[in-house]
Coordinates of C-alpha atoms in Angstrom, one line a residue:
X773 CA 5.8 -17.7 -20.6
X774 CA 9.4 -15.1 -20.4
X775 CA 7.2 -13.1 -18.5
X776 CA 5.6 -15.3 -15.8
X777 CA 10.0 -16.3 -15.6
X778 CA 11.1 -13.5 -15.0
X779 CA 8.0 -11.5 -12.9
X780 CA 9.2 -15.3 -10.2
X781 CA 12.3 -14.9 -10.7
X782 CA 12.7 -11.0 -9.2
X783 CA 9.9 -12.3 -7.2
X784 CA 12.4 -15.4 -5.3
X785 CA 15.6 -12.2 -5.2
X786 CA 13.5 -9.6 -3.6
X787 CA 13.0 -13.0 -1.2
X788 CA 16.1 -13.4 -1.1
X789 CA 17.4 -10.1 -0.8
X790 CA 15.1 -8.8 1.7
X791 CA 14.0 -11.7 2.9
X792 CA 10.1 -13.2 3.6
X793 CA 8.8 -10.6 6.5
X794 CA 9.6 -7.0 4.5
X795 CA 9.4 -9.3 1.2
X796 CA 5.4 -9.7 2.0
X797 CA 4.6 -5.9 3.1
X798 CA 5.8 -5.1 -0.6
X799 CA 3.2 -7.8 -1.7
X800 CA 0.1 -5.9 -0.2
X801 CA 1.2 -2.7 -1.5
X802 CA 0.4 -4.1 -5.2
X803 CA -4.0 -3.6 -4.5
X804 CA -3.2 -0.1 -4.1
X805 CA -1.0 0.5 -7.0
X806 CA -4.1 -1.6 -9.1
X807 CA -5.9 0.9 -8.0
X808 CA -4.5 4.3 -7.4
X809 CA -2.9 3.6 -11.6
X810 CA -6.7 3.5 -12.8
X811 CA -8.2 5.8 -10.8
X812 CA -5.4 7.8 -13.2
X813 CA -5.2 5.8 -16.1
X814 CA -7.9 4.6 -16.5
X815 CA -9.7 8.1 -15.7
X816 CA -12.1 4.7 -13.2
X817 CA -13.9 6.2 -10.0
X818 CA -12.9 5.1 -7.1
X819 CA -15.8 3.5 -5.5
X820 CA -16.5 3.9 -1.2
X821 CA -15.8 -0.6 -0.4
X822 CA -12.4 0.6 -2.9
X823 CA -12.2 3.5 -0.2
X824 CA -12.2 1.7 3.4
X825 CA -10.4 -1.8 0.8
X826 CA -7.2 0.9 0.8
X827 CA -7.8 1.8 3.9
X828 CA -7.7 -1.5 5.9
X829 CA -4.7 -2.8 3.4
X830 CA -2.8 0.9 5.0
X831 CA -3.5 0.0 8.0
X832 CA -3.1 -3.8 7.4
X833 CA 1.0 -2.1 6.8
X834 CA 1.1 -0.7 9.7
X835 CA 0.5 -3.1 12.0
X836 CA 2.9 -5.6 10.7
X837 CA 5.7 -3.4 10.5
X838 CA 5.5 -2.3 13.9
X839 CA 8.3 -4.6 14.7

Protein backbone atom coordinates (compact mmCIF):
# COMPACT_ATOMS: atom_id res chain seq x y z
CA UNK A 1 0.00 0.00 0.00
CA UNK A 2 1.00 3.63 -0.32
CA UNK A 3 1.41 4.01 3.46
CA UNK A 4 3.86 1.12 3.59
CA UNK A 5 5.89 2.54 0.72
CA UNK A 6 6.06 5.95 2.41
CA UNK A 7 7.05 4.34 5.70
CA UNK A 8 9.78 2.27 4.06
CA UNK A 9 11.10 5.33 2.21
CA UNK A 10 11.26 7.28 5.48
CA UNK A 11 13.17 4.44 7.14
CA UNK A 12 15.71 4.41 4.31
CA UNK A 13 16.03 8.19 4.49
CA UNK A 14 16.54 8.02 8.25
CA UNK A 15 19.26 5.40 7.89
CA UNK A 16 21.01 7.52 5.28
CA UNK A 17 20.85 10.66 7.40
CA UNK A 18 21.67 9.16 10.80
CA UNK A 19 23.59 6.01 9.96
CA UNK A 20 22.56 2.47 10.75
CA UNK A 21 23.69 2.51 14.39
CA UNK A 22 21.81 5.62 15.43
CA UNK A 23 18.74 4.63 13.42
CA UNK A 24 18.56 1.28 15.18
CA UNK A 25 18.46 3.03 18.56
CA UNK A 26 15.33 4.90 17.46
CA UNK A 27 13.61 1.63 16.56
CA UNK A 28 14.17 0.42 20.12
CA UNK A 29 11.98 3.27 21.39
CA UNK A 30 8.92 1.96 19.50
CA UNK A 31 7.78 -0.50 22.18
CA UNK A 32 8.05 2.22 24.84
CA UNK A 33 5.88 4.52 22.77
CA UNK A 34 3.36 1.74 22.20
CA UNK A 35 3.03 1.14 25.94
CA UNK A 36 2.79 4.85 26.67
CA UNK A 37 0.22 5.62 23.99
CA UNK A 38 -1.85 2.58 24.95
CA UNK A 39 -1.98 3.82 28.52
CA UNK A 40 -2.63 7.44 27.56
CA UNK A 41 -5.07 7.08 24.67
CA UNK A 42 -6.76 3.75 25.38
CA UNK A 43 -6.65 3.74 29.19
CA UNK A 44 -4.84 0.39 29.19
CA UNK A 45 -3.23 -0.84 32.36
CA UNK A 46 0.56 -1.19 32.36
CA UNK A 47 1.58 -4.57 33.73
CA UNK A 48 4.64 -5.39 35.79
CA UNK A 49 6.01 -7.37 32.84
CA UNK A 50 5.68 -4.33 30.57
CA UNK A 51 7.45 -2.13 33.10
CA UNK A 52 10.29 -4.64 33.41
CA UNK A 53 10.50 -4.90 29.63
CA UNK A 54 10.54 -1.12 29.26
CA UNK A 55 13.33 -0.87 31.84
CA UNK A 56 15.34 -3.46 29.90
CA UNK A 57 14.82 -1.53 26.66
CA UNK A 58 15.99 1.70 28.29
CA UNK A 59 18.98 -0.12 29.76
CA UNK A 60 19.81 -1.53 26.32
CA UNK A 61 19.59 1.93 24.74
CA UNK A 62 21.90 3.35 27.41
CA UNK A 63 24.41 0.55 26.94
CA UNK A 64 24.43 0.89 23.15
CA UNK A 65 24.65 4.69 23.22
CA UNK A 66 27.66 4.77 25.59
CA UNK A 67 30.07 4.57 22.69
